[in-house]
XYZ file of C-alpha atoms in Angstrom:
628
model
C 52.472 39.123 -8.486
C 52.814 42.102 -6.116
C 55.305 41.383 -3.315
C 55.153 42.842 0.196
C 58.753 43.169 1.378
C 60.199 43.411 4.888
C 62.326 46.417 5.863
C 65.704 44.840 5.097
C 64.456 43.448 1.778
C 63.252 46.927 0.722
C 66.595 48.441 1.733
C 68.595 45.877 -0.262
C 66.328 46.151 -3.318
C 66.600 49.954 -3.198
C 70.408 49.757 -3.369
C 70.239 47.158 -6.163
C 67.916 49.374 -8.208
C 70.463 52.190 -7.834
C 73.157 49.910 -9.286
C 75.094 49.112 -6.092
C 76.588 45.794 -5.032
C 75.070 44.595 -1.751
C 75.980 42.209 1.080
C 72.965 41.097 3.148
C 73.393 39.634 6.637
C 70.167 38.144 8.015
C 69.059 35.120 10.063
C 68.221 31.784 8.440
C 64.677 31.847 7.093
C 64.425 35.665 7.063
C 63.698 35.826 3.324
C 67.031 36.603 1.659
C 66.020 34.636 -1.457
C 63.373 37.278 -2.295
C 66.213 39.754 -2.909
C 67.925 37.298 -5.275
C 64.635 36.805 -7.128
C 64.373 40.580 -7.594
C 67.858 40.694 -9.148
C 66.935 37.861 -11.525
C 63.578 39.392 -12.500
C 64.949 42.877 -13.213
C 68.015 41.491 -15.018
C 65.851 39.387 -17.339
C 63.735 42.470 -18.085
C 66.926 44.352 -19.012
C 68.219 41.324 -20.957
C 71.371 40.982 -18.841
C 72.699 37.770 -17.325
C 72.920 36.562 -13.717
C 75.161 33.922 -12.109
C 73.817 32.296 -8.931
C 76.419 30.377 -6.910
C 75.684 27.908 -4.125
C 78.042 26.061 -1.751
C 76.674 22.542 -2.293
C 75.234 20.689 -5.274
C 72.014 19.801 -3.428
C 71.309 23.506 -2.943
C 72.212 24.240 -6.585
C 69.762 21.557 -7.705
C 67.002 22.868 -5.447
C 67.480 26.433 -6.687
C 67.392 25.162 -10.277
C 64.035 23.467 -9.661
C 62.625 26.459 -7.756
C 63.770 29.094 -10.251
C 62.805 27.001 -13.266
C 59.238 27.031 -11.952
C 59.370 30.849 -11.927
C 61.628 31.714 -14.849
C 61.171 28.675 -17.151
C 63.803 28.284 -19.887
C 65.811 31.273 -18.645
C 67.455 29.019 -16.018
C 70.468 26.753 -16.553
C 72.735 24.810 -14.205
C 76.437 23.825 -14.135
C 77.745 21.790 -11.208
C 80.511 19.647 -12.679
C 78.320 16.547 -12.891
C 75.229 18.328 -14.297
C 75.022 20.627 -17.308
C 71.513 21.708 -18.347
C 70.825 24.747 -20.542
C 74.446 25.971 -20.022
C 74.026 29.164 -22.088
C 70.922 30.383 -20.238
C 70.743 34.042 -19.129
C 70.499 32.871 -15.504
C 73.076 30.208 -14.621
C 73.161 28.369 -11.306
C 76.521 26.826 -10.432
C 78.722 25.749 -7.561
C 81.196 28.409 -6.433
C 84.084 26.180 -7.619
C 82.732 26.231 -11.181
C 82.398 30.023 -11.023
C 85.974 30.466 -9.719
C 87.276 28.184 -12.473
C 85.436 30.191 -15.127
C 86.900 33.449 -13.816
C 90.443 32.095 -14.059
C 90.163 29.796 -17.113
C 87.356 31.219 -19.283
C 86.667 34.844 -18.269
C 85.250 35.597 -21.725
C 82.267 33.309 -20.987
C 81.171 35.694 -18.211
C 80.991 38.844 -20.348
C 77.184 38.677 -20.748
C 76.584 38.297 -16.988
C 76.274 41.543 -15.010
C 75.385 40.100 -11.593
C 76.728 37.301 -9.432
C 74.711 36.153 -6.425
C 76.739 34.392 -3.724
C 74.363 32.331 -1.603
C 75.845 31.546 1.850
C 78.751 33.957 1.225
C 79.930 33.421 4.820
C 81.285 30.103 3.467
C 84.468 32.111 2.830
C 85.172 31.126 6.450
C 85.070 27.369 5.670
C 88.510 25.794 6.374
C 88.339 23.319 3.471
C 86.675 25.393 0.759
C 86.713 29.046 1.847
C 89.597 29.817 -0.522
C 87.224 29.331 -3.473
C 84.967 32.175 -2.275
C 87.938 34.421 -1.567
C 89.469 33.835 -5.005
C 86.069 34.355 -6.675
C 85.714 37.747 -4.998
C 89.351 38.743 -5.598
C 89.355 37.983 -9.326
C 85.743 38.885 -10.091
C 85.426 40.630 -13.491
C 85.126 44.382 -13.017
C 81.816 44.605 -14.899
C 79.988 42.284 -12.473
C 77.945 43.452 -9.487
C 77.708 41.364 -6.307
C 74.752 40.282 -4.206
C 76.093 38.388 -1.185
C 73.578 36.534 1.001
C 74.871 35.603 4.432
C 73.866 34.279 7.790
C 74.436 36.768 10.606
C 78.099 37.886 10.699
C 79.311 40.595 13.092
C 82.161 41.894 10.889
C 80.087 42.461 7.750
C 81.354 46.077 7.500
C 84.969 44.891 7.457
C 84.081 42.233 4.885
C 82.408 44.826 2.624
C 85.337 47.242 3.069
C 87.717 44.549 1.815
C 85.633 44.012 -1.351
C 85.456 47.800 -1.864
C 89.242 48.053 -1.559
C 89.940 45.549 -4.353
C 87.196 46.569 -6.792
C 87.273 50.301 -6.116
C 83.495 50.638 -5.978
C 81.064 50.998 -3.057
C 79.509 47.906 -1.459
C 76.332 48.506 0.520
C 75.616 46.417 3.614
C 72.135 45.490 4.822
C 71.753 43.984 8.292
C 68.674 42.293 9.736
C 68.899 40.845 13.243
C 65.203 40.192 13.861
C 63.812 36.768 13.020
C 60.489 36.619 11.182
C 59.492 33.777 13.521
C 61.003 34.170 17.029
C 62.686 31.180 18.673
C 61.849 29.724 22.095
C 64.665 27.659 23.653
C 64.324 24.511 25.768
C 66.901 22.209 27.356
C 66.768 18.522 28.226
C 68.924 17.349 31.116
C 68.412 14.659 33.725
C 65.550 13.446 31.533
C 63.589 16.637 32.233
C 62.820 19.578 29.934
C 63.286 23.168 31.141
C 63.159 26.539 29.389
C 65.780 28.407 31.455
C 69.419 27.471 30.967
C 70.212 28.355 34.607
C 67.863 25.546 35.696
C 70.368 23.026 34.335
C 72.531 23.408 37.462
C 70.339 21.073 39.459
C 70.768 18.239 36.920
C 74.543 17.891 37.129
C 74.375 14.315 38.389
C 70.839 13.534 37.226
C 69.422 10.652 35.207
C 70.484 10.199 31.572
C 68.380 11.870 28.893
C 65.814 9.643 27.197
C 64.800 10.221 23.586
C 61.229 9.005 24.010
C 60.558 11.434 26.857
C 61.766 14.415 24.819
C 59.876 13.501 21.636
C 56.729 12.898 23.677
C 57.134 16.334 25.279
C 57.575 17.997 21.857
C 54.519 16.167 20.531
C 52.367 17.188 23.507
C 53.462 20.809 23.010
C 52.271 20.567 19.380
C 55.880 20.968 18.256
C 55.759 18.642 15.241
C 57.062 18.439 12.573
C 60.547 18.411 14.004
C 64.084 18.244 12.604
C 66.464 16.372 14.899
C 70.095 17.298 14.155
C 72.671 14.571 14.775
C 76.440 14.736 14.210
C 76.919 11.225 12.849
C 75.227 9.064 10.218
C 74.920 5.870 12.230
C 73.551 7.853 15.155
C 70.785 9.249 12.912
C 69.735 5.732 11.902
C 69.930 4.376 15.452
C 67.767 7.153 16.904
C 65.176 6.730 14.147
C 65.035 3.005 14.949
C 64.503 3.836 18.648
C 61.251 5.587 17.734
C 60.067 2.897 15.312
C 57.319 1.689 17.658
C 55.669 5.141 17.815
C 53.116 6.139 15.177
C 52.910 9.858 14.381
C 50.350 9.596 11.555
C 46.611 9.189 11.347
C 45.037 6.664 8.975
C 44.661 9.071 6.028
C 48.227 10.387 6.388
C 49.565 6.838 6.483
C 47.758 5.912 3.254
C 48.984 9.131 1.643
C 52.641 8.747 2.659
C 52.767 5.068 1.685
C 51.434 5.838 -1.783
C 53.769 8.802 -2.286
C 56.825 6.900 -1.012
C 56.140 3.924 -3.280
C 55.552 6.090 -6.358
C 58.726 8.143 -5.753
C 60.823 5.008 -5.169
C 59.391 3.571 -8.387
C 60.264 6.748 -10.305
C 63.855 6.814 -9.023
C 64.447 3.060 -9.356
C 64.718 2.458 -5.605
C 62.292 -0.460 -5.173
C 65.115 -2.951 -4.575
C 67.404 -0.626 -2.590
C 68.048 -2.061 0.875
C 68.040 1.310 2.661
C 64.797 2.304 0.922
C 63.236 -0.949 2.116
C 64.440 -0.328 5.689
C 63.064 3.218 5.600
C 59.650 1.997 4.435
C 58.762 0.775 7.936
C 59.792 4.097 9.497
C 58.100 6.236 6.859
C 54.748 4.568 7.583
C 55.078 5.889 11.141
C 55.969 9.431 10.004
C 59.692 8.971 10.835
C 62.767 9.199 8.571
C 66.517 9.782 8.547
C 68.633 11.709 6.026
C 72.430 11.821 5.653
C 75.248 11.831 3.090
C 75.681 8.050 3.207
C 72.315 7.572 1.473
C 71.725 7.514 -2.260
C 71.085 11.052 -3.560
C 67.809 9.868 -5.087
C 66.650 8.411 -1.763
C 67.557 11.642 0.034
C 65.424 13.491 -2.490
C 62.495 11.146 -1.806
C 62.763 11.885 1.934
C 63.003 15.638 1.276
C 59.805 15.493 -0.770
C 57.980 13.589 1.949
C 59.126 16.166 4.492
C 58.005 19.159 2.419
C 54.635 17.443 1.960
C 54.365 17.591 5.808
C 53.963 13.828 6.091
C 57.266 13.220 7.923
C 56.798 14.354 11.516
C 60.275 13.548 12.911
C 63.409 13.483 10.753
C 66.879 12.603 12.077
C 69.484 14.311 9.929
C 73.035 15.611 9.727
C 73.764 19.325 9.429
C 73.839 19.603 5.613
C 70.027 19.539 5.828
C 70.313 23.079 7.258
C 72.505 24.516 4.521
C 70.134 26.668 2.520
C 67.850 23.766 1.589
C 64.305 25.003 2.227
C 63.095 22.459 4.786
C 61.548 24.407 7.690
C 59.792 22.741 10.630
C 58.022 23.774 13.814
C 60.785 22.497 16.097
C 64.484 21.702 15.946
C 66.270 19.347 18.346
C 70.042 19.193 18.852
C 71.370 15.790 19.881
C 74.261 17.641 21.512
C 76.260 20.846 21.253
C 79.583 19.308 20.201
C 80.689 18.091 16.773
C 83.737 17.227 14.698
C 85.585 20.225 13.275
C 88.325 18.737 11.116
C 89.954 16.035 13.241
C 88.684 17.062 16.676
C 85.379 17.187 18.535
C 84.698 20.761 19.633
C 81.815 22.882 20.855
C 79.468 24.080 18.132
C 80.109 27.513 16.697
C 77.268 29.935 17.385
C 76.910 30.605 13.650
C 76.562 26.872 12.925
C 74.066 26.492 15.773
C 71.812 29.182 14.313
C 72.177 27.865 10.767
C 70.399 24.756 12.085
C 68.210 26.345 14.776
C 66.896 28.771 12.158
C 64.982 25.904 10.539
C 62.528 26.087 13.467
C 59.425 28.170 12.852
C 57.713 28.158 9.470
C 57.124 31.639 8.138
C 53.412 32.262 7.563
C 52.461 29.119 9.513
C 54.000 29.362 13.019
C 54.037 32.297 15.432
C 57.202 30.915 17.077
C 59.745 28.155 16.580
C 60.970 25.776 19.271
C 64.619 24.783 19.720
C 65.533 21.925 22.071
C 69.107 21.163 23.122
C 69.955 17.860 24.796
C 72.594 18.737 27.379
C 74.990 16.150 28.796
C 76.683 17.972 31.669
C 79.488 15.404 31.692
C 80.520 16.639 28.224
C 79.747 20.362 28.179
C 79.613 23.038 30.863
C 76.560 25.251 31.318
C 78.574 28.409 30.568
C 79.782 26.832 27.296
C 76.212 25.957 26.271
C 75.150 29.489 27.163
C 77.861 31.010 24.967
C 76.876 28.811 21.989
C 73.167 29.639 22.209
C 73.120 33.199 23.517
C 76.571 34.528 22.590
C 77.473 36.607 19.515
C 78.211 34.740 16.257
C 81.837 34.351 15.219
C 83.484 36.785 12.817
C 84.171 35.656 9.270
C 87.904 35.006 8.849
C 89.924 34.251 5.720
C 90.948 30.630 5.093
C 93.096 31.441 2.048
C 95.357 28.696 0.731
C 96.082 29.298 -2.955
C 96.220 26.077 -4.962
C 98.890 25.215 -7.523
C 96.269 25.722 -10.262
C 95.471 29.232 -9.027
C 99.169 30.122 -8.856
C 99.691 28.859 -12.423
C 96.717 30.874 -13.691
C 97.958 33.994 -11.904
C 101.528 33.490 -13.119
C 100.298 33.192 -16.692
C 98.577 36.570 -16.319
C 100.862 38.506 -13.936
C 104.240 36.681 -14.076
C 106.313 37.477 -10.969
C 103.941 40.331 -10.110
C 101.533 37.695 -8.767
C 102.903 38.332 -5.257
C 101.245 41.739 -5.358
C 97.921 39.997 -5.971
C 98.083 38.544 -2.445
C 97.813 42.069 -1.032
C 94.251 42.199 -2.392
C 93.181 39.106 -0.410
C 90.956 39.082 2.663
C 93.760 37.186 4.392
C 96.110 40.141 3.896
C 93.336 42.562 4.904
C 92.737 40.742 8.213
C 96.188 39.421 9.125
C 99.142 40.599 11.177
C 102.541 41.176 9.522
C 103.903 37.746 10.515
C 100.875 35.923 9.073
C 101.122 37.954 5.864
C 104.794 37.026 5.587
C 104.035 33.307 6.075
C 101.319 33.375 3.401
C 103.682 35.038 0.913
C 106.387 32.480 1.713
C 103.943 29.638 0.954
C 102.991 31.163 -2.411
C 106.687 31.668 -3.198
C 107.493 28.066 -2.216
C 104.749 26.691 -4.473
C 105.945 28.849 -7.352
C 109.539 27.623 -6.852
C 108.360 23.998 -6.878
C 106.407 24.570 -10.103
C 109.453 26.143 -11.767
C 111.808 23.472 -10.437
C 109.587 20.655 -11.724
C 109.085 22.020 -15.215
C 105.572 23.446 -14.961
C 106.983 26.853 -15.855
C 109.707 27.411 -18.442
C 111.190 30.879 -18.644
C 108.256 33.243 -18.258
C 105.622 30.915 -19.708
C 103.669 27.862 -18.637
C 105.079 24.645 -20.034
C 102.737 22.018 -21.513
C 102.508 20.351 -18.100
C 101.679 23.707 -16.508
C 98.915 24.295 -19.062
C 97.458 20.927 -18.069
C 97.800 21.546 -14.314
C 96.111 24.950 -14.325
C 92.659 23.356 -14.745
C 93.171 20.340 -12.439
C 92.089 22.111 -9.224
C 92.831 20.141 -6.072
C 94.673 17.287 -7.774
C 97.208 19.251 -9.834
C 100.491 17.476 -9.130
C 99.433 13.816 -9.188
C 97.375 14.193 -12.378
C 99.933 16.433 -14.076
C 102.813 14.066 -13.343
C 100.758 11.194 -14.774
C 100.117 13.424 -17.786
C 103.715 14.654 -18.096
C 105.075 11.102 -18.055
C 102.485 10.188 -20.736
C 100.946 7.611 -18.402
C 97.427 9.064 -18.601
C 97.393 8.695 -22.377
C 98.459 5.048 -22.134
C 95.613 4.121 -19.766
C 92.493 2.511 -21.168
C 88.952 3.646 -20.351
C 88.710 1.380 -17.290
C 92.047 2.469 -15.857
C 91.142 6.153 -16.295
C 88.032 5.525 -14.183
C 90.117 3.851 -11.473
C 92.561 6.793 -11.361
C 89.721 9.333 -11.198
C 88.115 7.506 -8.261
C 91.481 7.203 -6.486
C 92.403 10.895 -6.632
C 89.056 12.031 -5.149
C 88.490 9.308 -2.533
C 88.953 10.028 1.192
C 88.823 6.901 3.391
C 87.320 6.829 6.845
C 89.656 6.307 9.760
C 91.045 2.736 9.687
C 89.172 1.904 6.453
C 91.078 -0.750 4.517
C 91.524 -1.321 0.791
C 89.545 -4.431 -0.273
C 91.740 -7.425 -1.079
C 92.028 -8.833 -4.575
C 92.844 -5.734 -6.633
C 93.159 -6.510 -10.337
C 96.581 -6.721 -11.970
C 96.116 -3.430 -13.857
C 94.943 -1.630 -10.690
C 97.954 -2.914 -8.734
C 100.201 -1.559 -11.500
C 98.489 1.862 -11.526
C 98.512 1.989 -7.721
C 102.256 1.292 -7.632
C 102.898 4.017 -10.244
C 100.767 6.561 -8.373
C 102.467 5.756 -5.069
C 105.907 6.249 -6.635
C 104.834 9.595 -8.102
C 103.224 10.668 -4.831
C 106.442 9.901 -2.924
C 108.256 12.292 -5.278
C 105.544 14.933 -4.784
C 105.804 14.627 -1.014
C 109.599 14.850 -1.107
C 109.412 17.959 -3.315
C 106.882 19.611 -1.018
C 108.945 18.722 2.044
C 112.037 20.184 0.380
C 110.214 23.462 -0.342
C 108.473 23.400 3.069
C 104.965 23.264 1.633
C 102.393 22.062 4.150
C 99.924 20.435 4.193
C 101.095 17.958 1.556
C 99.070 17.317 -1.594
C 96.304 14.756 -1.279
C 97.355 11.129 -1.658
C 95.374 8.872 -4.061
C 93.428 6.090 -2.313
C 92.405 2.951 -4.204
C 89.625 1.739 -1.882
C 86.959 2.057 -4.619
C 89.048 0.563 -7.438
C 87.401 -2.869 -7.517
C 83.945 -1.305 -7.296
C 84.779 1.170 -10.080
C 86.131 -1.568 -12.361
C 82.987 -3.635 -11.831
C 80.770 -0.602 -12.461
C 82.628 0.169 -15.693
C 81.984 -3.413 -16.823
C 78.236 -3.002 -16.325
C 77.760 -4.630 -12.907
C 74.614 -3.544 -11.053
C 74.917 -1.037 -8.218
C 73.665 -3.559 -5.621
C 76.530 -5.884 -6.512
C 79.292 -3.268 -6.505
C 78.324 -2.271 -2.955
C 79.567 -5.704 -1.855
C 82.993 -4.821 -3.257
C 83.528 -1.900 -0.867
C 82.652 -1.031 2.738
C 81.800 2.541 1.699
C 78.239 3.839 2.204
C 76.145 3.731 -0.969
C 75.651 7.503 -1.036
C 79.396 8.016 -0.716
C 80.064 5.607 -3.593
C 77.742 7.655 -5.814
C 79.320 10.914 -4.629
C 82.876 9.732 -5.361
C 81.891 8.318 -8.753
C 80.294 11.680 -9.605
C 83.404 13.507 -8.381
C 85.467 11.186 -10.580
C 83.334 12.198 -13.563
C 83.955 15.847 -12.705
C 87.736 15.307 -12.556
C 87.675 13.512 -15.905
C 85.736 16.423 -17.426
C 88.323 18.877 -16.100
C 91.129 16.812 -17.669
C 89.245 16.608 -20.956
C 88.564 20.368 -20.948
C 92.281 21.126 -20.724
C 93.702 22.528 -23.951
C 96.826 20.481 -23.247
C 94.961 17.152 -23.384
C 95.368 15.249 -26.659
C 92.424 14.156 -28.797
C 93.277 10.531 -28.010
C 92.983 11.217 -24.269
C 89.798 13.267 -24.746
C 88.148 10.425 -26.700
C 89.046 7.853 -24.041
C 87.722 10.117 -21.289
C 84.482 10.689 -23.191
C 83.902 6.931 -23.262
C 84.868 6.513 -19.583
C 82.407 9.217 -18.536
C 79.665 7.634 -20.651
C 80.114 4.275 -18.925
C 80.421 5.664 -15.361
C 77.561 8.113 -15.714
C 74.605 5.721 -15.683
C 71.718 4.750 -13.405
C 72.077 6.169 -9.855
C 75.386 7.876 -10.683
C 73.825 10.020 -13.430
C 73.126 13.295 -11.583
C 71.669 14.934 -14.677
C 69.131 12.123 -15.064
C 68.116 12.543 -11.414
C 67.559 16.269 -11.890
C 65.550 15.758 -15.085
C 63.349 13.110 -13.457
C 62.686 15.285 -10.427
């Protein structure tokens, strides 16, 4: 099919055809994916491979479905809990999987000439940005880059850094114009205005009412609408507030009821409590969507939304991350959210990642963005900066893991300190910050040598094991080194895997009545973790390694013994979607342990059985993707 490209798409494709790597900075919804599709199409014609990386598994899964429709059996996916067609010429994967392949199995990338980084500005993410930075630093020399980014003002600096480490030109393509322009509105004092300066008269006005705003949006023909909320319970509460309003006509109601029932039947959700609660809302054209829901139920809601039968959806911000769910309007519940441990004003870049979902290309001539402003919580000048100010620069968040340091030491020995000078952190930082970063790398290396991960100039057996255990290196490697892992049975391995990945909510307690074997494992892990913490304190390594949490142990044991998902939810106060997510993460950790060349065949066989028993029903991500 003949494509008509916009200016920036033509520019990027021209550079790609000339063999250049390209970084594209363009607003959400501008059409960056068309450039990626061109790379895939031309690469398949030339019989060369392409890697497509995405920041979240939901986006990886969506791209797999989308591209499979276009490119059929040429598409495969690897996300840690899904592996379909893993030797395909076009492989979609999370950026973590790609980074791990670069460091652990670089030979598997020899047939791939392009890597596409979707949402490459994620290098700025405090928790996971290091993965993007390491992927770009250690990228095989034969691979070209296509980076797709939201608007970033320092794109030239970013490209210059990549040029400096790979010694080849990186072209930048910038598009500032939106294909569908945005029109901004503000709710304050229970009134809606379209000039931010008008907010001054509402300083001590009436509180904002949801019904009044939704009614205004509806009367302005602003549906469908995505309502962004910064809390799961808040999303559910606001959806319930609207439950008495019907947004559908008779035919739409019949259509959505039939589709919802058939999708719930397909995904085995007929008895799920949340699915039953949502049924009443869905019939009115209302839904909510957040990480606490079952992944299969989230997919059902996404399908209803793309079918244009959901008119108002209350959702958290992950709905904006690359997943193709545009609407006519976007509403912000507020302009403040949690960043780490503190509530802060939204970043302009994050605001536009969400606001950019307003305005459907080819359908709407403009998109509408509504911000609910509480003048007791945010000043007008702060709101103005968020909405009309320049987006933040991309900054390095580098924090090399123990696994990365072990992989680099194996390759470079003590020369690994020179590798830091090729990082974005070094490129952007002042002398003092560079010195601190080098001291942290040196401290981690000293700890690894002191604790027997490195012997002489080579990795010891424990070091070989640790180099693939990204994120959980020390706790898992000490369990391995003391031969505790090998002594655990299949059930206990599942409990350990769930414990190392789990992050409790504030004040969340461990359920009472842990089994005897879990209490024993918990005590062992706590003793080992105390030693880890003392070592890290001695070498001045902060933050400390993650502590294992045993809040899901009883639920995991029950699941491993074949208990139904409904019943295991009673054994934990964790949201059902989170239980599935942590069980899937546990499977991924077990696979990483099993993939280690240092793991014995006895341990590998036990892990294989543990994964088989965990990975069933709603936990089986591969089954979900196949069924969808």
